[in-house]
Phi, psi and omega in degrees: 000145178257152168274167178299317181297318179292324176297310182297324179294315179296320180294317182293333180256020184295139177283165175291140180252151181267125182303313182297322180295318179296319178298308182297317181293327177296316180295316180295318179293324180299324179300332181270334189241012187300323180291321177297317179296321177301316180296322177297313179298321179297314178300317181294319179297316179295316181297315180297321179296314181296317179298315179298318180296317180298316181293328175292319181295326181266004175078022181245012180287146176302141182273147177281151179287127182272112181261003181295332180266015180092170182242131171214152187300318184296313181292323178293321179297316178299316179298316183300310183291320179293322183290329177300313180290320183294333184274350188304310181302316180294319181293330177298315180294316180295317180296320179300311180293323179298313179299318181294314182289319181291322176299318177296322177298318178296322178299318178293318179301317181297317180297316180290317183296329182261007176077018179276167175286116185287136175248097188281068178259092183287345182255017185305315185270009171259004177290163187306319186289343182246345190298316181300318182292317181291329177293317177296321176295324176297321177295312181298315179304311183295318182293320177295315180297319180295318179298318180292322179296324179294339176266010178073199201295309189298311177300324181291321176298320179297308186286343180302323182292306176302322179297330181292346179266354179306310186294318184286322176296316179295319184302320186253000177219054185292348178279346176292152176286166179300318180298319180293322177297318178296314180299315181294322180295317180288327177297313180290320179297320178290320182294321185240039186296310188294313182290329177293310181298316183296313182290323177293324178295316178296317179295327177296319178296313180296314179296326180292343179295341178299340180294340177292339178275066179059027177081311183291343180300336181296335177296332182273342188246335192290342180294347178298338179298331182282345190285324178304318179299319178298314184288325177292318176300317180300316182287325184276313186258314184082175182238142165291139186303317181221083172285167185302325184286347183256356185287332181293126175088001180268153177287146181298328183282002179272357186300129182197141182258006182281160177282144176267000000 
């Protein structure tokens, strides 16, 4: 586990990363974890559907924009701003589950990437000892995203990159406080903003090609979007060989205190 100071120090002294290497390594890692990624996307899709259904039943679901009365900028603007606020409760739950499942996916990716025995516990960060923290991160994530959305496109594009590091920072540093995770995520996101955005954009295009497989194929491919953040974190910060969250399911002869 890293402290906040050690994380910030590594981030501030981070070496330059190669765009092509991140792309190639993302593709190679995806070949090993695509099924794990599919299950994460499936869990998220089912969870989002159930949450949306519940909110519709209780009358708190975000409303769709009514174009029957014509389209004008003023009415769309009013709808946009109202819907951002109206969506916050639902988005908090979705964000919480997304962070928990993606953090578990990163934990699995690390085990596979380093040749460890994978422990496919997709609900690892929904356990009692982590749930309060991941829920608070879900609230913070949603409020930051909502504030950026109210300022329209450019601020939201900017904060999207630091927000994408919430899950990976949390996955490998769950002992950090919520505030420390946010600080580290924004430090890494700001330091490596361009390469993160660029590689994620390319992975989004590649992952989106799955839609050619009768539409449902995208469920098998879109998880590749999560891999650049994982690989950038690995190159910038690195992993302790056996942090407490990784000891479960590992062979005893794998014990080592060196950095991976």
